[in-house]
């Protein structure tokens, strides 16, 4: 199939494309679309054949359930049942927005969409194109992130095209997304709400609405080194057990104060450059100054700029894009300083640790 790549969606002449995209979904086709977090690969949530196509296009194991995207809170009960009061409170506070809730599924929702589970992941994205598409499609769009399995989630239309050209009918390209990391997933089917995947909606924000919220213990334990390892508790979101967000280069996370990290960074870079390896760093302005002050020639490596120290939004926004750029540049060794696992830092470190496959150095 040929993928129709629609850009400049804000232009009047491209408006009909949204209607067509809705029809494609209603007829069982696939459409990639922007959300406020990352791009999604959408199919009709009530069509089992569409869900099968999504797994195939992504090369994703079919036991890894999809998120059902809706555009009206009143549609929640059409996909979920026994909905607790807290779900509506969370929806009031954070929908549309980067929050996914796990609830008991309606029997009418195909098991292909939920990876065979009796629960369903639901969210209402905060993006005008996403909301218009869901509406045009009839209200229920199943969508994982629009990357091929194992690659960083796409934050730009061109990365979706790179991964999925020829495997989706249409790509709605609205440029760079706002947040850059996937939604927070909170499981509301147990006694105490549990965060299965950290995201832009932080534990602190959830606690403003919920009396208590727990973190899936598997998150604290860090990522599984590889598929088969069974020594750690399995994460409750099936997707979190897979190796993920991995760029081709090897990522090392350095933790410690700027002074120590910059010294270690210099010795690591010198060593790797001597070995002839292509190196890249993701740095704050402060760290960059330290490196230059100590006489390092930044022109020898690939440098990705974050804002100032502590700007976690900039880190979330740029992380996946930087990892993909390093791939395109053939960077073999990637270094980045870790952040505090507080607030949005929890989501950023979760993605970083996965990208690093557990390679974290305390200096
Ligand atoms: O921000 C996002 O959430 C993006 C955009 C496109 O909405 N979507 C996204 O989907 O990140 P995906 O498929 O890449 O990640 C969904 C995660 C997976 O780890 C999956 O295992 C988990 O949600 N999940 C889905 N349904 C679940 C369920 N019923 N119980 C537990 N985990 C579930
Ligand atoms: Mg994904």
mmCIF file of C-alpha atoms and ligand atoms in Angstrom:
data_model
loop_
_atom_site.group_PDB
_atom_site.id
_atom_site.type_symbol
_atom_site.label_atom_id
_atom_site.label_comp_id
_atom_site.label_asym_id
_atom_site.label_seq_id
_atom_site.Cartn_x
_atom_site.Cartn_y
_atom_site.Cartn_z
ATOM 1 C CA UNK A 1 0.000 0.000 0.000
ATOM 2 C CA UNK A 2 1.050 3.562 -0.506
ATOM 3 C CA UNK A 3 0.984 5.845 2.525
ATOM 4 C CA UNK A 4 -0.689 9.179 1.930
ATOM 5 C CA UNK A 5 1.309 11.754 3.879
ATOM 6 C CA UNK A 6 -0.820 14.816 4.746
ATOM 7 C CA UNK A 7 1.011 17.931 5.943
ATOM 8 C CA UNK A 8 -0.130 21.474 6.733
ATOM 9 C CA UNK A 9 -3.352 20.293 8.309
ATOM 10 C CA UNK A 10 -4.150 23.828 9.396
ATOM 11 C CA UNK A 11 -4.643 24.817 5.714
ATOM 12 C CA UNK A 12 -8.262 24.892 4.592
ATOM 13 C CA UNK A 13 -7.624 22.690 1.548
ATOM 14 C CA UNK A 14 -6.379 19.875 3.789
ATOM 15 C CA UNK A 15 -9.446 19.846 6.051
ATOM 16 C CA UNK A 16 -11.272 17.190 3.952
ATOM 17 C CA UNK A 17 -8.334 14.851 4.605
ATOM 18 C CA UNK A 18 -9.534 14.489 8.193
ATOM 19 C CA UNK A 19 -12.940 13.315 7.010
ATOM 20 C CA UNK A 20 -11.275 10.868 4.667
ATOM 21 C CA UNK A 21 -9.044 9.649 7.479
ATOM 22 C CA UNK A 22 -12.170 8.938 9.531
ATOM 23 C CA UNK A 23 -13.630 6.922 6.648
ATOM 24 C CA UNK A 24 -10.402 4.948 6.261
ATOM 25 C CA UNK A 25 -10.646 3.956 9.928
ATOM 26 C CA UNK A 26 -14.340 3.065 9.640
ATOM 27 C CA UNK A 27 -13.498 0.832 6.684
ATOM 28 C CA UNK A 28 -10.841 -1.049 8.645
ATOM 29 C CA UNK A 29 -7.759 0.866 7.477
ATOM 30 C CA UNK A 30 -4.946 2.421 9.537
ATOM 31 C CA UNK A 31 -4.169 6.110 10.075
ATOM 32 C CA UNK A 32 -1.173 7.520 11.974
ATOM 33 C CA UNK A 33 -1.990 10.728 13.826
ATOM 34 C CA UNK A 34 -0.506 13.274 16.247
ATOM 35 C CA UNK A 35 -1.391 13.444 19.926
ATOM 36 C CA UNK A 36 0.033 15.765 22.584
ATOM 37 C CA UNK A 37 2.395 12.994 23.783
ATOM 38 C CA UNK A 38 3.693 11.088 20.733
ATOM 39 C CA UNK A 39 2.257 9.998 17.353
ATOM 40 C CA UNK A 40 -0.232 7.124 17.412
ATOM 41 C CA UNK A 41 -1.000 4.341 14.914
ATOM 42 C CA UNK A 42 -4.782 4.198 14.814
ATOM 43 C CA UNK A 43 -7.390 1.629 13.862
ATOM 44 C CA UNK A 44 -11.087 1.161 14.701
ATOM 45 C CA UNK A 45 -11.096 -0.170 18.293
ATOM 46 C CA UNK A 46 -14.242 -2.234 17.665
ATOM 47 C CA UNK A 47 -12.847 -3.956 14.561
ATOM 48 C CA UNK A 48 -10.673 -6.972 15.501
ATOM 49 C CA UNK A 49 -9.201 -7.012 11.994
ATOM 50 C CA UNK A 50 -7.953 -3.428 12.466
ATOM 51 C CA UNK A 51 -6.211 -4.372 15.701
ATOM 52 C CA UNK A 52 -4.561 -7.340 13.989
ATOM 53 C CA UNK A 53 -3.322 -4.977 11.282
ATOM 54 C CA UNK A 54 -1.850 -2.640 13.909
ATOM 55 C CA UNK A 55 0.181 -5.450 15.482
ATOM 56 C CA UNK A 56 1.401 -6.506 12.082
ATOM 57 C CA UNK A 57 2.353 -2.971 10.958
ATOM 58 C CA UNK A 58 4.323 -2.345 14.151
ATOM 59 C CA UNK A 59 5.835 -5.815 14.359
ATOM 60 C CA UNK A 60 4.416 -5.896 17.866
ATOM 61 C CA UNK A 61 3.599 -9.023 19.894
ATOM 62 C CA UNK A 62 -0.193 -9.446 19.954
ATOM 63 C CA UNK A 63 -0.263 -9.950 23.749
ATOM 64 C CA UNK A 64 0.642 -6.262 24.164
ATOM 65 C CA UNK A 65 -2.700 -4.417 24.390
ATOM 66 C CA UNK A 66 -3.579 -1.157 22.652
ATOM 67 C CA UNK A 67 -4.889 2.082 24.174
ATOM 68 C CA UNK A 68 -8.451 3.012 23.140
ATOM 69 C CA UNK A 69 -8.663 6.745 22.385
ATOM 70 C CA UNK A 70 -11.995 8.509 22.862
ATOM 71 C CA UNK A 71 -13.142 12.101 22.308
ATOM 72 C CA UNK A 72 -16.067 12.337 24.801
ATOM 73 C CA UNK A 73 -16.147 11.348 28.468
ATOM 74 C CA UNK A 74 -19.655 9.977 27.909
ATOM 75 C CA UNK A 75 -18.140 7.350 25.572
ATOM 76 C CA UNK A 76 -16.109 5.850 28.411
ATOM 77 C CA UNK A 77 -18.909 3.483 29.411
ATOM 78 C CA UNK A 78 -19.087 2.074 25.877
ATOM 79 C CA UNK A 79 -15.617 0.526 26.274
ATOM 80 C CA UNK A 80 -15.359 0.112 30.080
ATOM 81 C CA UNK A 81 -17.728 -1.210 32.773
ATOM 82 C CA UNK A 82 -17.871 -1.050 36.597
ATOM 83 C CA UNK A 83 -16.227 2.348 36.281
ATOM 84 C CA UNK A 84 -15.219 3.628 39.737
ATOM 85 C CA UNK A 85 -16.027 7.182 40.815
ATOM 86 C CA UNK A 86 -12.303 8.054 40.851
ATOM 87 C CA UNK A 87 -12.117 7.465 37.103
ATOM 88 C CA UNK A 88 -14.557 10.317 36.540
ATOM 89 C CA UNK A 89 -12.658 12.510 38.982
ATOM 90 C CA UNK A 90 -9.414 11.843 37.118
ATOM 91 C CA UNK A 91 -11.136 12.452 33.774
ATOM 92 C CA UNK A 92 -12.457 15.781 35.074
ATOM 93 C CA UNK A 93 -9.007 16.801 36.213
ATOM 94 C CA UNK A 94 -6.802 15.547 33.377
ATOM 95 C CA UNK A 95 -8.843 14.780 30.236
ATOM 96 C CA UNK A 96 -8.297 15.623 27.521
ATOM 97 C CA UNK A 97 -4.683 14.986 28.409
ATOM 98 C CA UNK A 98 -1.757 12.595 28.837
ATOM 99 C CA UNK A 99 -3.430 10.157 31.220
ATOM 100 C CA UNK A 100 -4.472 6.573 30.385
ATOM 101 C CA UNK A 101 -6.740 4.643 32.759
ATOM 102 C CA UNK A 102 -6.978 0.860 33.013
ATOM 103 C CA UNK A 103 -10.558 -0.284 33.664
ATOM 104 C CA UNK A 104 -12.644 -3.458 33.267
ATOM 105 C CA UNK A 105 -13.541 -3.861 29.615
ATOM 106 C CA UNK A 106 -16.956 -4.061 28.029
ATOM 107 C CA UNK A 107 -17.564 -7.539 26.590
ATOM 108 C CA UNK A 108 -18.369 -5.974 23.195
ATOM 109 C CA UNK A 109 -14.817 -4.645 22.831
ATOM 110 C CA UNK A 110 -12.819 -7.230 20.845
ATOM 111 C CA UNK A 111 -10.138 -9.110 22.761
ATOM 112 C CA UNK A 112 -7.717 -8.412 19.896
ATOM 113 C CA UNK A 113 -7.753 -4.743 20.957
ATOM 114 C CA UNK A 114 -6.978 -5.552 24.600
ATOM 115 C CA UNK A 115 -4.350 -8.199 23.881
ATOM 116 C CA UNK A 116 -6.626 -10.874 25.338
ATOM 117 C CA UNK A 117 -7.022 -9.046 28.678
ATOM 118 C CA UNK A 118 -10.344 -8.439 30.478
ATOM 119 C CA UNK A 119 -9.259 -4.842 31.098
ATOM 120 C CA UNK A 120 -8.982 -1.909 28.720
ATOM 121 C CA UNK A 121 -6.644 1.112 28.573
ATOM 122 C CA UNK A 122 -8.544 4.335 27.727
ATOM 123 C CA UNK A 123 -7.489 7.896 27.175
ATOM 124 C CA UNK A 124 -8.737 11.149 25.681
ATOM 125 C CA UNK A 125 -5.819 12.886 23.947
ATOM 126 C CA UNK A 126 -5.372 16.660 24.052
ATOM 127 C CA UNK A 127 -4.742 17.406 20.385
ATOM 128 C CA UNK A 128 -7.230 18.976 17.958
ATOM 129 C CA UNK A 129 -6.268 16.651 15.086
ATOM 130 C CA UNK A 130 -6.549 13.547 17.276
ATOM 131 C CA UNK A 131 -9.933 14.588 18.664
ATOM 132 C CA UNK A 132 -11.306 15.440 15.210
ATOM 133 C CA UNK A 133 -10.054 12.126 13.816
ATOM 134 C CA UNK A 134 -11.574 10.071 16.646
ATOM 135 C CA UNK A 135 -14.880 11.841 16.125
ATOM 136 C CA UNK A 136 -14.759 11.292 12.357
ATOM 137 C CA UNK A 137 -13.952 7.613 12.929
ATOM 138 C CA UNK A 138 -17.027 7.032 15.072
ATOM 139 C CA UNK A 139 -15.539 7.644 18.497
ATOM 140 C CA UNK A 140 -13.140 4.784 19.327
ATOM 141 C CA UNK A 141 -9.606 4.614 17.975
ATOM 142 C CA UNK A 142 -7.218 1.917 19.181
ATOM 143 C CA UNK A 143 -3.660 3.195 18.941
ATOM 144 C CA UNK A 144 -0.219 2.316 20.185
ATOM 145 C CA UNK A 145 2.690 4.692 19.595
ATOM 146 C CA UNK A 146 3.421 4.894 15.850
ATOM 147 C CA UNK A 147 6.939 3.448 15.922
ATOM 148 C CA UNK A 148 8.026 0.004 14.842
ATOM 149 C CA UNK A 149 8.360 -2.181 17.920
ATOM 150 C CA UNK A 150 11.506 -1.431 19.946
ATOM 151 C CA UNK A 151 12.285 1.995 18.420
ATOM 152 C CA UNK A 152 11.821 5.308 20.263
ATOM 153 C CA UNK A 153 8.230 6.616 20.047
ATOM 154 C CA UNK A 154 7.892 9.150 17.206
ATOM 155 C CA UNK A 155 7.627 12.830 18.099
ATOM 156 C CA UNK A 156 7.670 14.033 14.476
ATOM 157 C CA UNK A 157 5.686 12.955 11.417
ATOM 158 C CA UNK A 158 8.870 12.162 9.495
ATOM 159 C CA UNK A 159 9.804 9.502 12.060
ATOM 160 C CA UNK A 160 6.413 7.854 11.629
ATOM 161 C CA UNK A 161 7.005 7.844 7.886
ATOM 162 C CA UNK A 162 10.472 6.363 8.403
ATOM 163 C CA UNK A 163 9.069 3.490 10.485
ATOM 164 C CA UNK A 164 5.686 2.842 8.891
ATOM 165 C CA UNK A 165 5.665 4.008 5.247
ATOM 166 C CA UNK A 166 3.830 1.416 3.175
ATOM 167 C CA UNK A 167 2.171 -0.059 6.269
ATOM 168 C CA UNK A 168 -0.457 2.616 7.022
ATOM 169 C CA UNK A 169 -3.012 4.128 4.669
ATOM 170 C CA UNK A 170 -2.540 7.696 5.812
ATOM 171 C CA UNK A 171 -0.238 9.800 7.979
ATOM 172 C CA UNK A 172 -1.648 13.010 9.458
ATOM 173 C CA UNK A 173 1.451 15.119 10.097
ATOM 174 C CA UNK A 174 1.086 18.088 12.447
ATOM 175 C CA UNK A 175 4.799 18.628 13.054
ATOM 176 C CA UNK A 176 6.454 18.180 16.417
ATOM 177 C CA UNK A 177 4.344 17.001 19.356
ATOM 178 C CA UNK A 178 4.239 18.976 22.601
ATOM 179 C CA UNK A 179 5.130 16.598 25.409
ATOM 180 C CA UNK A 180 7.405 14.003 23.873
ATOM 181 C CA UNK A 181 6.931 11.046 26.256
ATOM 182 C CA UNK A 182 3.923 8.730 26.312
ATOM 183 C CA UNK A 183 0.939 9.135 28.636
ATOM 184 C CA UNK A 184 0.911 8.152 32.295
ATOM 185 C CA UNK A 185 -0.875 4.813 32.754
ATOM 186 C CA UNK A 186 -2.823 4.311 35.978
ATOM 187 C CA UNK A 187 -4.550 1.018 36.788
ATOM 188 C CA UNK A 188 -7.897 1.560 38.546
ATOM 189 C CA UNK A 189 -8.947 -2.112 38.712
ATOM 190 C CA UNK A 190 -7.193 -2.921 42.010
ATOM 191 C CA UNK A 191 -7.815 -1.784 45.600
ATOM 192 C CA UNK A 192 -5.304 1.041 45.308
ATOM 193 C CA UNK A 193 -4.692 2.916 42.020
ATOM 194 C CA UNK A 194 -1.327 1.928 40.598
ATOM 195 C CA UNK A 195 0.943 3.721 38.126
ATOM 196 C CA UNK A 196 2.041 1.217 35.485
ATOM 197 C CA UNK A 197 3.919 3.740 33.357
ATOM 198 C CA UNK A 198 5.046 7.194 34.528
ATOM 199 C CA UNK A 199 4.325 10.133 32.215
ATOM 200 C CA UNK A 200 3.546 13.827 32.116
ATOM 201 C CA UNK A 201 0.802 13.463 34.759
ATOM 202 C CA UNK A 202 3.028 12.913 37.789
ATOM 203 C CA UNK A 203 2.315 10.863 40.955
ATOM 204 C CA UNK A 204 1.993 14.196 42.767
ATOM 205 C CA UNK A 205 -0.689 15.336 40.306
ATOM 206 C CA UNK A 206 -2.573 12.043 40.699
ATOM 207 C CA UNK A 207 -2.435 12.377 44.470
ATOM 208 C CA UNK A 208 -4.281 15.677 44.195
ATOM 209 C CA UNK A 209 -7.286 13.632 43.055
ATOM 210 C CA UNK A 210 -6.686 10.174 44.532
ATOM 211 C CA UNK A 211 -6.164 9.566 48.207
ATOM 212 C CA UNK A 212 -3.387 7.135 47.548
ATOM 213 C CA UNK A 213 -1.492 5.930 44.502
ATOM 214 C CA UNK A 214 1.168 3.234 44.222
ATOM 215 C CA UNK A 215 3.951 2.642 41.747
ATOM 216 C CA UNK A 216 4.143 -0.725 40.013
ATOM 217 C CA UNK A 217 7.034 -2.364 41.939
ATOM 218 C CA UNK A 218 8.507 -3.477 38.612
ATOM 219 C CA UNK A 219 9.175 0.197 37.802
ATOM 220 C CA UNK A 220 11.326 0.709 40.869
ATOM 221 C CA UNK A 221 13.231 -2.445 40.017
ATOM 222 C CA UNK A 222 14.263 -0.902 36.690
ATOM 223 C CA UNK A 223 13.958 -2.395 33.221
ATOM 224 C CA UNK A 224 14.472 -6.041 32.458
ATOM 225 C CA UNK A 225 17.905 -6.505 30.878
ATOM 226 C CA UNK A 226 16.304 -8.557 28.104
ATOM 227 C CA UNK A 227 13.123 -10.440 27.248
ATOM 228 C CA UNK A 228 13.756 -13.700 29.007
ATOM 229 C CA UNK A 229 15.077 -12.624 32.420
ATOM 230 C CA UNK A 230 12.659 -13.704 35.117
ATOM 231 C CA UNK A 231 14.489 -12.544 38.249
ATOM 232 C CA UNK A 232 12.488 -9.304 38.618
ATOM 233 C CA UNK A 233 8.711 -9.054 39.102
ATOM 234 C CA UNK A 234 6.978 -8.737 35.719
ATOM 235 C CA UNK A 235 5.528 -5.278 35.080
ATOM 236 C CA UNK A 236 1.719 -5.076 35.020
ATOM 237 C CA UNK A 237 1.593 -3.200 31.708
ATOM 238 C CA UNK A 238 2.600 -5.922 29.238
ATOM 239 C CA UNK A 239 4.440 -3.410 27.050
ATOM 240 C CA UNK A 240 6.786 -2.379 29.853
ATOM 241 C CA UNK A 241 8.458 -5.787 29.827
ATOM 242 C CA UNK A 242 9.789 -5.431 26.315
ATOM 243 C CA UNK A 243 13.102 -3.838 25.451
ATOM 244 C CA UNK A 244 12.057 -0.410 24.307
ATOM 245 C CA UNK A 245 13.190 3.038 23.264
ATOM 246 C CA UNK A 246 16.485 1.554 22.258
ATOM 247 C CA UNK A 247 18.623 3.579 19.852
ATOM 248 C CA UNK A 248 21.350 1.744 17.931
ATOM 249 C CA UNK A 249 24.132 3.426 19.922
ATOM 250 C CA UNK A 250 24.915 2.419 23.508
ATOM 251 C CA UNK A 251 23.425 4.799 26.065
ATOM 252 C CA UNK A 252 25.164 5.465 29.395
ATOM 253 C CA UNK A 253 23.444 7.436 32.141
ATOM 254 C CA UNK A 254 25.795 9.247 34.535
ATOM 255 C CA UNK A 255 24.510 10.209 37.963
ATOM 256 C CA UNK A 256 26.087 12.634 40.414
ATOM 257 C CA UNK A 257 26.818 16.337 40.750
ATOM 258 C CA UNK A 258 27.805 18.381 37.702
ATOM 259 C CA UNK A 259 31.446 18.620 38.686
ATOM 260 C CA UNK A 260 31.938 14.877 39.039
ATOM 261 C CA UNK A 261 29.766 13.996 36.063
ATOM 262 C CA UNK A 262 31.609 16.442 33.789
ATOM 263 C CA UNK A 263 35.006 14.981 34.782
ATOM 264 C CA UNK A 264 33.802 11.442 34.201
ATOM 265 C CA UNK A 265 32.224 12.493 30.929
ATOM 266 C CA UNK A 266 35.533 13.950 29.744
ATOM 267 C CA UNK A 267 37.473 10.802 30.543
ATOM 268 C CA UNK A 268 34.828 8.575 28.926
ATOM 269 C CA UNK A 269 34.735 10.746 25.793
ATOM 270 C CA UNK A 270 38.533 10.891 25.492
ATOM 271 C CA UNK A 271 38.745 7.133 25.801
ATOM 272 C CA UNK A 272 35.998 6.447 23.262
ATOM 273 C CA UNK A 273 37.321 9.006 20.791
ATOM 274 C CA UNK A 274 40.762 7.395 20.982
ATOM 275 C CA UNK A 275 39.118 4.100 20.085
ATOM 276 C CA UNK A 276 37.649 5.854 17.052
ATOM 277 C CA UNK A 277 34.046 5.680 18.248
ATOM 278 C CA UNK A 278 31.473 8.261 17.279
ATOM 279 C CA UNK A 279 30.172 9.889 20.479
ATOM 280 C CA UNK A 280 27.134 11.953 21.394
ATOM 281 C CA UNK A 281 25.957 13.764 24.503
ATOM 282 C CA UNK A 282 22.669 15.227 25.684
ATOM 283 C CA UNK A 283 23.535 18.184 27.914
ATOM 284 C CA UNK A 284 22.207 21.185 29.790
ATOM 285 C CA UNK A 285 23.742 24.619 29.255
ATOM 286 C CA UNK A 286 25.499 24.324 32.609
ATOM 287 C CA UNK A 287 27.160 21.043 31.710
ATOM 288 C CA UNK A 288 28.168 22.321 28.306
ATOM 289 C CA UNK A 289 29.929 25.311 29.930
ATOM 290 C CA UNK A 290 31.795 23.000 32.293
ATOM 291 C CA UNK A 291 33.037 20.854 29.411
ATOM 292 C CA UNK A 292 34.194 23.874 27.424
ATOM 293 C CA UNK A 293 35.830 25.429 30.494
ATOM 294 C CA UNK A 294 37.841 22.253 30.901
ATOM 295 C CA UNK A 295 39.134 22.582 27.367
ATOM 296 C CA UNK A 296 36.982 19.996 25.584
ATOM 297 C CA UNK A 297 36.396 20.606 21.872
ATOM 298 C CA UNK A 298 32.671 19.967 21.412
ATOM 299 C CA UNK A 299 33.109 19.880 17.623
ATOM 300 C CA UNK A 300 34.526 16.359 17.988
ATOM 301 C CA UNK A 301 31.198 14.918 19.086
ATOM 302 C CA UNK A 302 27.455 15.273 18.478
ATOM 303 C CA UNK A 303 25.866 17.594 21.045
ATOM 304 C CA UNK A 304 22.117 17.711 21.769
ATOM 305 C CA UNK A 305 21.058 20.741 23.749
ATOM 306 C CA UNK A 306 18.622 20.711 26.620
ATOM 307 C CA UNK A 307 17.600 23.946 28.233
ATOM 308 C CA UNK A 308 18.862 24.949 31.620
ATOM 309 C CA UNK A 309 19.411 22.520 34.435
ATOM 310 C CA UNK A 310 16.135 21.254 35.901
ATOM 311 C CA UNK A 311 14.073 21.915 32.764
ATOM 312 C CA UNK A 312 12.454 18.488 32.729
ATOM 313 C CA UNK A 313 9.910 19.481 30.102
ATOM 314 C CA UNK A 314 12.739 20.189 27.660
ATOM 315 C CA UNK A 315 14.207 16.787 28.420
ATOM 316 C CA UNK A 316 10.881 14.992 27.892
ATOM 317 C CA UNK A 317 10.288 17.010 24.739
ATOM 318 C CA UNK A 318 13.648 16.264 23.147
ATOM 319 C CA UNK A 319 14.671 12.835 24.390
ATOM 320 C CA UNK A 320 13.175 10.528 21.747
ATOM 321 C CA UNK A 321 14.077 12.926 18.950
ATOM 322 C CA UNK A 322 17.706 13.088 20.108
ATOM 323 C CA UNK A 323 17.933 9.294 20.261
ATOM 324 C CA UNK A 324 16.660 9.022 16.697
ATOM 325 C CA UNK A 325 19.032 11.770 15.503
ATOM 326 C CA UNK A 326 21.972 9.936 17.052
ATOM 327 C CA UNK A 327 20.916 6.858 15.078
ATOM 328 C CA UNK A 328 20.806 8.843 11.845
ATOM 329 C CA UNK A 329 24.274 10.235 12.575
ATOM 330 C CA UNK A 330 25.677 6.787 13.320
ATOM 331 C CA UNK A 331 26.591 7.693 16.905
ATOM 332 C CA UNK A 332 27.892 4.637 18.781
ATOM 333 C CA UNK A 333 28.294 5.948 22.344
ATOM 334 C CA UNK A 334 25.699 8.214 23.951
ATOM 335 C CA UNK A 335 26.060 9.913 27.330
ATOM 336 C CA UNK A 336 23.461 11.740 29.356
ATOM 337 C CA UNK A 337 23.257 12.902 32.949
ATOM 338 C CA UNK A 338 20.403 11.389 34.977
ATOM 339 C CA UNK A 339 17.753 13.520 36.689
ATOM 340 C CA UNK A 340 15.998 13.233 40.060
ATOM 341 C CA UNK A 341 13.116 10.770 39.905
ATOM 342 C CA UNK A 342 10.677 13.389 41.143
ATOM 343 C CA UNK A 343 7.718 14.874 39.281
ATOM 344 C CA UNK A 344 8.231 14.573 35.538
ATOM 345 C CA UNK A 345 11.744 13.288 36.328
ATOM 346 C CA UNK A 346 10.197 9.881 37.067
ATOM 347 C CA UNK A 347 8.949 9.542 33.484
ATOM 348 C CA UNK A 348 12.162 10.911 31.987
ATOM 349 C CA UNK A 349 14.344 8.520 33.996
ATOM 350 C CA UNK A 350 12.055 5.581 33.190
ATOM 351 C CA UNK A 351 12.629 6.177 29.440
ATOM 352 C CA UNK A 352 16.333 6.901 29.937
ATOM 353 C CA UNK A 353 16.917 3.727 31.941
ATOM 354 C CA UNK A 354 15.195 1.697 29.261
ATOM 355 C CA UNK A 355 17.235 3.344 26.528
ATOM 356 C CA UNK A 356 20.367 2.590 28.560
ATOM 357 C CA UNK A 357 19.332 -1.024 29.158
ATOM 358 C CA UNK A 358 20.374 -0.597 32.787
ATOM 359 C CA UNK A 359 23.779 1.032 32.091
ATOM 360 C CA UNK A 360 23.853 3.614 34.861
ATOM 361 C CA UNK A 361 27.069 4.864 36.443
ATOM 362 C CA UNK A 362 27.130 6.606 39.830
ATOM 363 C CA UNK A 363 30.066 9.017 39.960
HETATM 364 O O1 LIG B 1 0.767 8.645 24.987
HETATM 365 C C1 LIG B 1 0.380 7.508 24.707
HETATM 366 O O2 LIG B 1 -0.128 6.758 25.546
HETATM 367 C C2 LIG B 1 0.552 7.029 23.258
HETATM 368 C C3 LIG B 1 -0.364 7.869 22.379
HETATM 369 C C4 LIG B 1 -0.364 7.397 20.939
HETATM 370 O O3 LIG B 1 -1.663 7.854 22.911
HETATM 371 N N1 LIG B 1 0.266 5.638 23.141
HETATM 372 C C5 LIG B 1 1.089 4.667 23.604
HETATM 373 O O4 LIG B 1 0.665 3.373 23.343
HETATM 374 O O5 LIG B 1 2.114 4.899 24.204
HETATM 375 P P1 LIG B 1 1.593 2.096 23.469
HETATM 376 O O6 LIG B 1 0.818 0.992 22.877
HETATM 377 O O7 LIG B 1 2.923 2.375 22.870
HETATM 378 O O8 LIG B 1 1.715 1.861 24.990
HETATM 379 C C6 LIG B 1 0.590 1.376 25.703
HETATM 380 C C7 LIG B 1 1.006 0.679 26.941
HETATM 381 C C8 LIG B 1 1.710 -0.647 26.694
HETATM 382 O O9 LIG B 1 2.800 -0.763 27.588
HETATM 383 C C9 LIG B 1 0.615 -1.659 27.024
HETATM 384 O O10 LIG B 1 1.138 -2.877 27.463
HETATM 385 C C10 LIG B 1 -0.150 -0.929 28.116
HETATM 386 O O11 LIG B 1 -0.175 0.389 27.689
HETATM 387 N N2 LIG B 1 -1.537 -1.404 28.236
HETATM 388 C C11 LIG B 1 -2.523 -1.314 27.321
HETATM 389 N N3 LIG B 1 -3.653 -1.902 27.763
HETATM 390 C C12 LIG B 1 -3.385 -2.368 28.997
HETATM 391 C C13 LIG B 1 -4.146 -3.080 29.980
HETATM 392 N N4 LIG B 1 -5.405 -3.428 29.766
HETATM 393 N N5 LIG B 1 -3.528 -3.392 31.149
HETATM 394 C C14 LIG B 1 -2.244 -3.031 31.372
HETATM 395 N N6 LIG B 1 -1.481 -2.368 30.480
HETATM 396 C C15 LIG B 1 -2.040 -2.042 29.306
HETATM 397 MG MG1 LIG B 2 4.861 2.329 22.460
#
